[in-house]
Amino acid sequence: MGEEMSLSEKITIPSGLINAIIAGYQVALNRTLGKGAAAMTQLLIKDIGEVLEHLLEESGFELHEVKDLKKDIKKAFSMLNISNKVKVEVPKDGTEAGDKYVIKIHDSIFKPVARLLYKKGIPYTLSPESFIAAALVRMAIRKVKPDAQVKVKVHPQESPDDPLVIEVIVR
């Protein structure tokens, strides 16, 4: 196994293990920070986003223009084997402060985490899906506006069978 992170190295890890790790972090964070746990998502976006951007570029994933984000976000989630049923709402311009992208993920491999957290009454704020969505939006916007920042909001699910709804807002 390589020491660098890469999307080209293919290894198999049971999805239940990955989901348990993600759920464990979310539960621990929620117990430690309470309602402040949601703020942790914003802190992680920049660092994780930069790593994800690098990994996607290294794997040959080509992001097009802001106007093509609807297609590119769906393609990335499918390529990463995370979800094949993604709906994306793109704002008219997409680069102005306040512009909001809405990503709805219906069949994520991380759905078991959302279900477990829902049963425990814990909001699913540290979703890997949200970090990926934010990284993709930020990559596209930075082609037009290099200093652009994004904020992510993961909507609480009323039912674990509902799609995960992620808002990525340009700041």
mmCIF file of C-alpha atoms in Angstrom:
data_model
loop_
_atom_site.group_PDB
_atom_site.id
_atom_site.type_symbol
_atom_site.label_atom_id
_atom_site.label_comp_id
_atom_site.label_asym_id
_atom_site.label_seq_id
_atom_site.Cartn_x
_atom_site.Cartn_y
_atom_site.Cartn_z
ATOM 1 C CA MET A 1 0.000 0.000 0.000
ATOM 2 C CA GLY A 2 1.202 3.483 -0.860
ATOM 3 C CA GLU A 3 1.838 6.074 1.815
ATOM 4 C CA GLU A 4 0.195 8.879 -0.150
ATOM 5 C CA MET A 5 -3.549 9.275 -0.521
ATOM 6 C CA SER A 6 -4.718 8.371 -3.994
ATOM 7 C CA LEU A 7 -7.898 7.408 -5.792
ATOM 8 C CA SER A 8 -5.935 5.144 -8.131
ATOM 9 C CA GLU A 9 -5.084 2.600 -5.452
ATOM 10 C CA LYS A 10 -7.977 0.167 -5.278
ATOM 11 C CA ILE A 11 -8.476 -1.666 -1.998
ATOM 12 C CA THR A 12 -11.573 -3.267 -0.581
ATOM 13 C CA ILE A 13 -12.859 -2.285 2.835
ATOM 14 C CA PRO A 14 -16.278 -3.460 4.009
ATOM 15 C CA SER A 15 -18.712 -0.558 3.766
ATOM 16 C CA GLY A 16 -20.041 -1.400 7.238
ATOM 17 C CA LEU A 17 -16.607 -0.667 8.701
ATOM 18 C CA ILE A 18 -16.358 2.700 6.960
ATOM 19 C CA ASN A 19 -19.910 3.590 7.994
ATOM 20 C CA ALA A 20 -19.175 2.586 11.613
ATOM 21 C CA ILE A 21 -16.078 4.800 11.686
ATOM 22 C CA ILE A 22 -17.954 7.792 10.263
ATOM 23 C CA ALA A 23 -20.856 7.257 12.680
ATOM 24 C CA GLY A 24 -18.412 6.917 15.592
ATOM 25 C CA TYR A 25 -16.774 10.242 14.774
ATOM 26 C CA GLN A 26 -20.158 11.921 14.460
ATOM 27 C CA VAL A 27 -21.426 10.494 17.774
ATOM 28 C CA ALA A 28 -18.204 11.437 19.604
ATOM 29 C CA LEU A 29 -18.230 14.912 18.124
ATOM 30 C CA ASN A 30 -21.878 15.405 19.034
ATOM 31 C CA ARG A 31 -21.272 14.274 22.632
ATOM 32 C CA THR A 32 -18.221 16.512 22.939
ATOM 33 C CA LEU A 33 -19.471 19.649 21.214
ATOM 34 C CA GLY A 34 -23.262 19.324 21.391
ATOM 35 C CA LYS A 35 -24.913 21.753 18.997
ATOM 36 C CA GLY A 36 -21.470 23.116 18.099
ATOM 37 C CA ALA A 37 -20.762 19.871 16.234
ATOM 38 C CA ALA A 38 -22.324 21.332 13.095
ATOM 39 C CA ALA A 39 -19.704 24.100 13.122
ATOM 40 C CA MET A 40 -17.018 21.442 12.766
ATOM 41 C CA THR A 41 -18.246 20.769 9.231
ATOM 42 C CA GLN A 42 -17.324 24.305 8.197
ATOM 43 C CA LEU A 43 -13.873 23.978 9.747
ATOM 44 C CA LEU A 44 -13.170 20.809 7.813
ATOM 45 C CA ILE A 45 -14.364 21.992 4.401
ATOM 46 C CA LYS A 46 -11.207 23.880 3.494
ATOM 47 C CA ASP A 47 -8.696 21.230 4.514
ATOM 48 C CA ILE A 48 -10.623 18.204 3.316
ATOM 49 C CA GLY A 49 -11.784 20.077 0.227
ATOM 50 C CA GLU A 50 -8.220 20.756 -0.866
ATOM 51 C CA VAL A 51 -7.292 17.087 -0.406
ATOM 52 C CA LEU A 52 -10.376 15.976 -2.342
ATOM 53 C CA GLU A 53 -9.642 18.444 -5.136
ATOM 54 C CA HIS A 54 -6.112 17.054 -5.444
ATOM 55 C CA LEU A 55 -7.328 13.430 -5.390
ATOM 56 C CA LEU A 56 -9.961 14.066 -8.051
ATOM 57 C CA GLU A 57 -7.529 15.898 -10.318
ATOM 58 C CA GLU A 58 -4.914 13.164 -9.843
ATOM 59 C CA SER A 59 -7.443 10.496 -10.827
ATOM 60 C CA GLY A 60 -8.125 12.251 -14.126
ATOM 61 C CA PHE A 61 -11.534 13.618 -13.186
ATOM 62 C CA GLU A 62 -12.069 16.715 -15.271
ATOM 63 C CA LEU A 63 -14.334 19.389 -13.899
ATOM 64 C CA HIS A 64 -15.881 21.623 -16.521
ATOM 65 C CA GLU A 65 -17.336 25.104 -16.117
ATOM 66 C CA VAL A 66 -19.753 26.261 -13.431
ATOM 67 C CA LYS A 67 -22.637 25.802 -15.863
ATOM 68 C CA ASP A 68 -21.774 22.085 -16.157
ATOM 69 C CA LEU A 69 -21.694 21.411 -12.407
ATOM 70 C CA LYS A 70 -25.035 19.631 -12.511
ATOM 71 C CA LYS A 71 -23.540 16.968 -14.760
ATOM 72 C CA ASP A 72 -20.091 16.981 -13.115
ATOM 73 C CA ILE A 73 -21.392 16.473 -9.560
ATOM 74 C CA LYS A 74 -23.472 13.477 -10.658
ATOM 75 C CA LYS A 75 -20.488 12.060 -12.561
ATOM 76 C CA ALA A 76 -18.142 12.438 -9.567
ATOM 77 C CA PHE A 77 -20.499 10.698 -7.124
ATOM 78 C CA SER A 78 -20.953 7.862 -9.616
ATOM 79 C CA MET A 79 -17.222 7.601 -10.396
ATOM 80 C CA LEU A 80 -16.439 7.421 -6.670
ATOM 81 C CA ASN A 81 -19.103 4.692 -6.281
ATOM 82 C CA ILE A 82 -20.886 6.751 -3.633
ATOM 83 C CA SER A 83 -24.232 7.324 -5.322
ATOM 84 C CA ASN A 84 -25.932 6.825 -8.662
ATOM 85 C CA LYS A 85 -29.029 8.839 -7.839
ATOM 86 C CA VAL A 86 -28.007 12.461 -7.339
ATOM 87 C CA LYS A 87 -30.092 15.511 -8.198
ATOM 88 C CA VAL A 88 -28.438 18.907 -8.451
ATOM 89 C CA GLU A 89 -30.004 22.369 -8.546
ATOM 90 C CA VAL A 90 -27.600 24.992 -9.905
ATOM 91 C CA PRO A 91 -28.232 28.739 -9.501
ATOM 92 C CA LYS A 92 -28.468 30.854 -12.641
ATOM 93 C CA ASP A 93 -25.026 32.486 -12.331
ATOM 94 C CA GLY A 94 -23.494 30.282 -9.652
ATOM 95 C CA THR A 95 -20.529 32.442 -8.676
ATOM 96 C CA GLU A 96 -22.079 35.343 -6.798
ATOM 97 C CA ALA A 97 -22.158 35.622 -3.007
ATOM 98 C CA GLY A 98 -25.342 33.998 -1.770
ATOM 99 C CA ASP A 99 -25.720 31.671 -4.762
ATOM 100 C CA LYS A 100 -26.899 28.301 -3.515
ATOM 101 C CA TYR A 101 -26.355 24.848 -5.001
ATOM 102 C CA VAL A 102 -28.694 22.148 -3.716
ATOM 103 C CA ILE A 103 -27.544 18.545 -3.977
ATOM 104 C CA LYS A 104 -29.961 15.723 -3.140
ATOM 105 C CA ILE A 105 -28.425 12.296 -2.672
ATOM 106 C CA HIS A 106 -30.891 9.412 -2.671
ATOM 107 C CA ASP A 107 -28.828 6.222 -2.564
ATOM 108 C CA SER A 108 -25.472 6.915 -0.925
ATOM 109 C CA ILE A 109 -23.243 4.128 0.368
ATOM 110 C CA PHE A 110 -23.226 6.164 3.594
ATOM 111 C CA LYS A 111 -27.027 5.884 4.037
ATOM 112 C CA PRO A 112 -26.551 3.436 6.967
ATOM 113 C CA VAL A 113 -24.739 6.209 8.878
ATOM 114 C CA ALA A 114 -27.676 8.557 8.364
ATOM 115 C CA ARG A 115 -30.100 5.857 9.554
ATOM 116 C CA LEU A 116 -28.054 5.054 12.676
ATOM 117 C CA LEU A 117 -27.635 8.700 13.623
ATOM 118 C CA TYR A 118 -31.322 9.358 12.980
ATOM 119 C CA LYS A 119 -32.248 6.600 15.459
ATOM 120 C CA LYS A 120 -29.916 8.194 18.040
ATOM 121 C CA GLY A 121 -31.347 11.669 17.423
ATOM 122 C CA ILE A 122 -27.992 12.999 16.195
ATOM 123 C CA PRO A 123 -27.827 15.304 13.147
ATOM 124 C CA TYR A 124 -25.720 13.953 10.281
ATOM 125 C CA THR A 125 -23.454 16.974 9.824
ATOM 126 C CA LEU A 126 -20.118 15.294 9.001
ATOM 127 C CA SER A 127 -21.320 13.545 5.874
ATOM 128 C CA PRO A 128 -18.602 12.594 3.394
ATOM 129 C CA GLU A 129 -21.122 13.515 0.703
ATOM 130 C CA SER A 130 -21.159 17.144 1.890
ATOM 131 C CA PHE A 131 -17.367 17.429 1.740
ATOM 132 C CA ILE A 132 -17.308 16.047 -1.793
ATOM 133 C CA ALA A 133 -20.141 18.329 -2.943
ATOM 134 C CA ALA A 134 -18.439 21.387 -1.431
ATOM 135 C CA ALA A 135 -15.088 20.488 -3.002
ATOM 136 C CA LEU A 136 -16.645 20.117 -6.450
ATOM 137 C CA VAL A 137 -18.533 23.406 -6.254
ATOM 138 C CA ARG A 138 -15.468 25.205 -4.927
ATOM 139 C CA MET A 139 -13.246 23.745 -7.686
ATOM 140 C CA ALA A 140 -15.588 24.997 -10.397
ATOM 141 C CA ILE A 141 -16.190 28.433 -8.895
ATOM 142 C CA ARG A 142 -12.487 29.042 -8.279
ATOM 143 C CA LYS A 143 -11.890 28.766 -12.030
ATOM 144 C CA VAL A 144 -13.932 31.972 -12.339
ATOM 145 C CA LYS A 145 -13.407 33.509 -8.903
ATOM 146 C CA PRO A 146 -10.101 32.313 -7.352
ATOM 147 C CA ASP A 147 -10.799 33.636 -3.849
ATOM 148 C CA ALA A 148 -14.297 32.124 -3.602
ATOM 149 C CA GLN A 149 -15.277 30.404 -0.377
ATOM 150 C CA VAL A 150 -18.172 28.022 0.177
ATOM 151 C CA LYS A 151 -20.304 27.130 3.179
ATOM 152 C CA VAL A 152 -22.079 23.802 3.517
ATOM 153 C CA LYS A 153 -25.372 23.129 5.222
ATOM 154 C CA VAL A 154 -26.602 19.565 5.616
ATOM 155 C CA HIS A 155 -30.356 19.545 6.183
ATOM 156 C CA PRO A 156 -31.654 17.366 9.017
ATOM 157 C CA GLN A 157 -33.532 14.419 7.586
ATOM 158 C CA GLU A 158 -37.138 14.015 8.713
ATOM 159 C CA SER A 159 -36.791 10.327 7.904
ATOM 160 C CA PRO A 160 -33.666 8.274 7.204
ATOM 161 C CA ASP A 161 -35.297 7.220 3.934
ATOM 162 C CA ASP A 162 -35.407 10.831 2.714
ATOM 163 C CA PRO A 163 -32.616 11.994 0.427
ATOM 164 C CA LEU A 164 -29.660 13.694 2.053
ATOM 165 C CA VAL A 165 -30.016 17.386 1.152
ATOM 166 C CA ILE A 166 -26.838 19.433 1.029
ATOM 167 C CA GLU A 167 -26.695 23.162 0.338
ATOM 168 C CA VAL A 168 -23.414 24.616 -0.864
ATOM 169 C CA ILE A 169 -23.519 28.401 -0.607
ATOM 170 C CA VAL A 170 -21.020 30.763 -2.227
ATOM 171 C CA ARG A 171 -19.556 33.339 0.160
#
